[in-house]
Amino acid sequence: MRVWIGSKLNPYGKSRIKTLAMHSLLKTFASVCLLVSSVSAEEWKSADGVISVTVPDEFRFVETESQPPVSIIWVSTDETLTLMIAEVQIPPNMPLRLSSIEQGITGEMGGQILNSTSEMRQGYELFTITNQSQDFTPELIMSQNIIAIKGKVYKLMAMGFGKDVRSDPDAEKFLSSLKIHVTRRDIPPQAAPGSRGALTNSETSMVDFISQKLGSIGILLLLICGIVTLILRVSKRDEPSGL
């Protein structure tokens, strides 16, 4: 009788085995997905290890030659989007001023500021600014992440030629992937947002001067890295043939 009952209960045992096997399969599948995700989300880290970003899709972007102060450049295969990271030395503990950065950008690029924000990241002030300039053909829309950390400014730039980087998924992913690998524990009073009055007149002038220069450095970087040739090629391609 016990053998017969065991045989009758055997289907329930098989069901339990199937359930366990399914759970094991799901766990394996999840592990594979995590592995694939970690492989595809390759990171680029600055030489000093302070910041990192997600490397753009290698099928849509090509890394091009760069030289200091530019650390790395990626250009889309359709030549409409350039992603760039630059590193610029500044005096230690020197704060930046958003309004002066904006003046530097518009003074160099022309056009207008479309968006400008400031937020704190791990004790450091991160500026995000988007500028539109019709001085270029096609028009240039550039978004920047600018942050000063331990005497160095890191600039992440997404430049769209005839493309709005604010709605471009590759540009948005690049800028939003910024990671800061240090945390500031000793924030000087003058570096805190809203406390600029603690600076002397000479310090304020220096903050404005450096902030403006950092804002106006974009075209200089393009010239240094030869991206202007790319701009001219794209512009020529978009001009009427005259036929």
Short mmCIF file of C-alpha atoms in Angstrom, two decimals:
data_model
loop_
_atom_site.label_atom_id
_atom_site.label_comp_id
_atom_site.label_asym_id
_atom_site.label_seq_id
_atom_site.Cartn_x
_atom_site.Cartn_y
_atom_site.Cartn_z
CA MET A 1 0.00 0.00 0.00
CA ARG A 2 2.82 2.41 0.82
CA VAL A 3 4.42 1.72 -2.56
CA TRP A 4 1.11 2.41 -4.32
CA ILE A 5 0.63 5.70 -2.43
CA GLY A 6 4.21 6.63 -3.24
CA SER A 7 3.54 6.05 -6.94
CA LYS A 8 0.38 8.12 -6.75
CA LEU A 9 2.26 10.95 -5.02
CA ASN A 10 5.10 10.74 -7.49
CA PRO A 11 3.49 13.27 -9.92
CA TYR A 12 3.55 15.85 -7.12
CA GLY A 13 7.24 15.11 -6.63
CA LYS A 14 7.83 15.63 -10.32
CA SER A 15 5.99 18.94 -10.14
CA ARG A 16 8.24 20.11 -7.32
CA ILE A 17 11.32 19.05 -9.28
CA LYS A 18 10.08 21.03 -12.30
CA THR A 19 9.50 24.09 -10.11
CA LEU A 20 13.01 23.90 -8.66
CA ALA A 21 14.45 23.43 -12.13
CA MET A 22 12.54 26.48 -13.38
CA HIS A 23 13.82 28.61 -10.48
CA SER A 24 17.38 27.47 -11.23
CA LEU A 25 16.93 28.32 -14.91
CA LEU A 26 15.61 31.80 -14.07
CA LYS A 27 18.56 32.46 -11.76
CA THR A 28 20.97 31.37 -14.48
CA PHE A 29 19.21 33.61 -17.03
CA ALA A 30 19.38 36.58 -14.66
CA SER A 31 23.09 35.98 -14.08
CA VAL A 32 23.72 35.89 -17.83
CA CYS A 33 21.78 39.14 -18.30
CA LEU A 34 23.84 40.85 -15.59
CA LEU A 35 27.05 39.57 -17.18
CA VAL A 36 26.04 40.82 -20.63
CA SER A 37 25.04 44.17 -19.14
CA SER A 38 28.37 44.59 -17.37
CA VAL A 39 30.30 43.72 -20.53
CA SER A 40 28.31 46.07 -22.77
CA ALA A 41 28.45 48.99 -20.30
CA GLU A 42 32.22 49.56 -20.63
CA GLU A 43 33.51 52.55 -18.71
CA TRP A 44 36.16 55.15 -19.52
CA LYS A 45 37.93 56.51 -16.44
CA SER A 46 40.16 59.56 -16.24
CA ALA A 47 43.87 58.90 -15.70
CA ASP A 48 43.63 60.22 -12.14
CA GLY A 49 40.66 57.98 -11.41
CA VAL A 50 38.44 60.88 -10.34
CA ILE A 51 35.63 60.57 -12.92
CA SER A 52 34.28 58.01 -15.34
CA VAL A 53 31.65 57.77 -18.09
CA THR A 54 30.01 55.02 -20.08
CA VAL A 55 31.76 54.44 -23.41
CA PRO A 56 29.44 55.19 -26.37
CA ASP A 57 28.21 52.37 -28.61
CA GLU A 58 31.23 51.22 -30.64
CA PHE A 59 28.99 50.50 -33.62
CA ARG A 60 27.82 54.15 -33.80
CA PHE A 61 30.88 56.03 -32.52
CA VAL A 62 34.56 56.12 -33.41
CA GLU A 63 37.29 57.30 -31.04
CA THR A 64 39.39 59.97 -32.74
CA GLU A 65 42.81 61.46 -32.03
CA SER A 66 42.98 63.86 -29.10
CA GLN A 67 45.61 65.82 -27.22
CA PRO A 68 45.64 67.77 -23.94
CA PRO A 69 43.63 69.37 -22.51
CA VAL A 70 41.23 67.01 -24.31
CA SER A 71 41.33 63.52 -22.82
CA ILE A 72 39.16 61.65 -25.30
CA ILE A 73 36.82 62.26 -28.26
CA TRP A 74 34.15 60.08 -29.83
CA VAL A 75 32.51 61.06 -33.14
CA SER A 76 29.32 59.43 -34.43
CA THR A 77 29.61 57.59 -37.73
CA ASP A 78 27.14 60.02 -39.33
CA GLU A 79 29.34 62.93 -38.14
CA THR A 80 26.46 64.75 -36.43
CA LEU A 81 27.41 64.15 -32.78
CA THR A 82 30.74 64.65 -31.02
CA LEU A 83 31.30 63.56 -27.41
CA MET A 84 34.36 64.97 -25.67
CA ILE A 85 36.01 65.11 -22.25
CA ALA A 86 38.54 67.78 -21.29
CA GLU A 87 40.55 68.34 -18.11
CA VAL A 88 41.83 71.81 -17.15
CA GLN A 89 43.96 72.71 -14.14
CA ILE A 90 42.76 75.59 -11.93
CA PRO A 91 43.88 76.93 -8.52
CA PRO A 92 43.03 74.55 -5.63
CA ASN A 93 39.62 75.12 -3.99
CA MET A 94 38.70 77.70 -6.63
CA PRO A 95 34.89 77.84 -6.95
CA LEU A 96 33.19 78.49 -10.28
CA ARG A 97 30.37 80.90 -11.04
CA LEU A 98 27.52 79.74 -13.29
CA SER A 99 26.69 83.20 -14.71
CA SER A 100 30.33 83.76 -15.70
CA ILE A 101 30.54 80.35 -17.37
CA GLU A 102 27.44 81.27 -19.37
CA GLN A 103 29.04 84.57 -20.42
CA GLY A 104 32.12 82.73 -21.61
CA ILE A 105 30.03 80.30 -23.65
CA THR A 106 27.86 82.89 -25.37
CA GLY A 107 30.83 85.20 -25.90
CA GLU A 108 32.65 82.47 -27.79
CA MET A 109 29.83 80.50 -29.40
CA GLY A 110 27.24 83.24 -29.90
CA GLY A 111 23.63 82.16 -29.81
CA GLN A 112 21.75 81.67 -26.58
CA ILE A 113 21.65 79.57 -23.43
CA LEU A 114 18.79 77.08 -23.68
CA ASN A 115 19.19 75.50 -20.26
CA SER A 116 21.41 76.05 -17.24
CA THR A 117 21.36 74.24 -13.90
CA SER A 118 23.53 73.60 -10.86
CA GLU A 119 23.47 70.74 -8.37
CA MET A 120 25.71 69.21 -5.72
CA ARG A 121 27.32 65.84 -6.40
CA GLN A 122 29.26 64.26 -3.54
CA GLY A 123 30.17 67.69 -2.19
CA TYR A 124 31.12 69.19 -5.57
CA GLU A 125 29.06 71.63 -7.63
CA LEU A 126 28.09 70.29 -11.06
CA PHE A 127 26.97 72.72 -13.77
CA THR A 128 24.93 71.57 -16.76
CA ILE A 129 24.58 74.10 -19.57
CA THR A 130 23.09 73.84 -23.06
CA ASN A 131 23.81 76.45 -25.71
CA GLN A 132 22.45 76.90 -29.23
CA SER A 133 24.43 78.74 -31.93
CA GLN A 134 23.37 79.42 -35.50
CA ASP A 135 26.84 80.75 -36.33
CA PHE A 136 27.52 77.23 -37.57
CA THR A 137 25.99 75.42 -40.54
CA PRO A 138 24.27 73.24 -39.57
CA GLU A 139 23.50 74.91 -36.24
CA LEU A 140 25.39 73.72 -33.20
CA ILE A 141 23.65 72.68 -29.99
CA MET A 142 26.08 71.83 -27.23
CA SER A 143 25.43 70.52 -23.71
CA GLN A 144 28.17 70.53 -21.10
CA ASN A 145 28.73 69.07 -17.67
CA ILE A 146 31.33 71.14 -15.83
CA ILE A 147 32.69 70.27 -12.39
CA ALA A 148 35.75 71.37 -10.40
CA ILE A 149 37.39 68.70 -8.24
CA LYS A 150 40.64 69.16 -6.32
CA GLY A 151 42.19 71.82 -8.52
CA LYS A 152 41.00 70.45 -11.84
CA VAL A 153 37.92 71.12 -13.97
CA TYR A 154 36.36 68.24 -15.87
CA LYS A 155 34.22 69.15 -18.89
CA LEU A 156 31.93 66.66 -20.58
CA MET A 157 30.70 68.04 -23.91
CA ALA A 158 28.06 66.71 -26.29
CA MET A 159 28.03 68.70 -29.54
CA GLY A 160 25.22 68.15 -32.02
CA PHE A 161 25.56 69.56 -35.54
CA GLY A 162 22.02 69.96 -36.80
CA LYS A 163 20.95 67.73 -33.89
CA ASP A 164 19.33 68.66 -30.59
CA VAL A 165 21.47 66.92 -27.98
CA ARG A 166 18.78 67.46 -25.34
CA SER A 167 16.63 64.79 -26.98
CA ASP A 168 19.38 62.61 -28.44
CA PRO A 169 19.64 59.31 -26.53
CA ASP A 170 23.39 58.91 -27.09
CA ALA A 171 24.17 62.43 -25.85
CA GLU A 172 21.83 62.07 -22.87
CA LYS A 173 23.32 58.70 -21.93
CA PHE A 174 26.86 60.06 -22.16
CA LEU A 175 26.25 63.12 -19.98
CA SER A 176 24.10 61.30 -17.42
CA SER A 177 26.66 58.49 -17.06
CA LEU A 178 29.14 60.77 -15.25
CA LYS A 179 30.40 59.17 -12.04
CA ILE A 180 32.54 60.89 -9.41
CA HIS A 181 34.84 58.57 -7.50
CA VAL A 182 35.84 60.94 -4.70
CA THR A 183 33.76 62.58 -1.99
CA ARG A 184 34.44 66.03 -0.60
CA ARG A 185 34.43 66.15 3.19
CA ASP A 186 35.96 69.57 3.81
CA ILE A 187 33.86 72.03 1.82
CA PRO A 188 35.30 75.55 2.11
CA PRO A 189 32.61 78.11 3.04
CA GLN A 190 33.25 80.14 -0.13
CA ALA A 191 32.68 77.06 -2.30
CA ALA A 192 29.16 76.44 -1.02
CA PRO A 193 26.34 77.65 -3.33
CA GLY A 194 24.80 80.91 -2.20
CA SER A 195 27.81 82.03 -0.15
CA ARG A 196 29.77 83.91 -2.81
CA GLY A 197 29.77 87.01 -0.60
CA ALA A 198 32.52 85.37 1.50
CA LEU A 199 34.98 86.05 -1.34
CA THR A 200 37.04 89.23 -1.50
CA ASN A 201 36.79 91.51 -4.54
CA SER A 202 40.04 90.19 -6.00
CA GLU A 203 38.94 86.58 -5.43
CA THR A 204 35.59 87.32 -7.03
CA SER A 205 37.32 88.79 -10.07
CA MET A 206 39.50 85.68 -10.36
CA VAL A 207 36.48 83.38 -10.03
CA ASP A 208 34.68 85.28 -12.80
CA PHE A 209 37.79 85.32 -15.01
CA ILE A 210 38.46 81.59 -14.70
CA SER A 211 34.77 80.70 -15.05
CA GLN A 212 34.49 82.73 -18.26
CA LYS A 213 37.64 81.16 -19.69
CA LEU A 214 36.35 77.69 -18.91
CA GLY A 215 33.08 78.54 -20.64
CA SER A 216 34.84 79.85 -23.73
CA ILE A 217 37.21 76.94 -24.12
CA GLY A 218 34.93 74.89 -26.39
CA ILE A 219 35.99 76.24 -29.78
CA LEU A 220 39.63 76.25 -28.72
CA LEU A 221 39.36 72.54 -27.96
CA LEU A 222 37.72 71.94 -31.33
CA LEU A 223 40.59 73.74 -33.04
CA ILE A 224 43.25 71.85 -31.09
CA CYS A 225 41.72 68.49 -31.93
CA GLY A 226 40.99 69.19 -35.57
CA ILE A 227 37.22 68.84 -35.18
CA VAL A 228 36.80 72.06 -37.17
CA THR A 229 37.74 70.06 -40.26
CA LEU A 230 34.86 67.75 -39.48
CA ILE A 231 32.51 70.72 -39.01
CA LEU A 232 33.53 72.20 -42.34
CA ARG A 233 33.05 68.85 -44.06
CA VAL A 234 29.58 68.45 -42.59
CA SER A 235 28.72 72.07 -43.50
CA LYS A 236 29.92 71.62 -47.07
CA ARG A 237 27.89 68.43 -47.38
CA ASP A 238 24.74 70.27 -46.32
CA GLU A 239 25.26 73.26 -48.67
CA PRO A 240 23.22 73.43 -51.92
CA SER A 241 25.17 72.04 -54.87
CA GLY A 242 24.31 75.09 -57.00
CA LEU A 243 23.21 72.90 -59.89
#
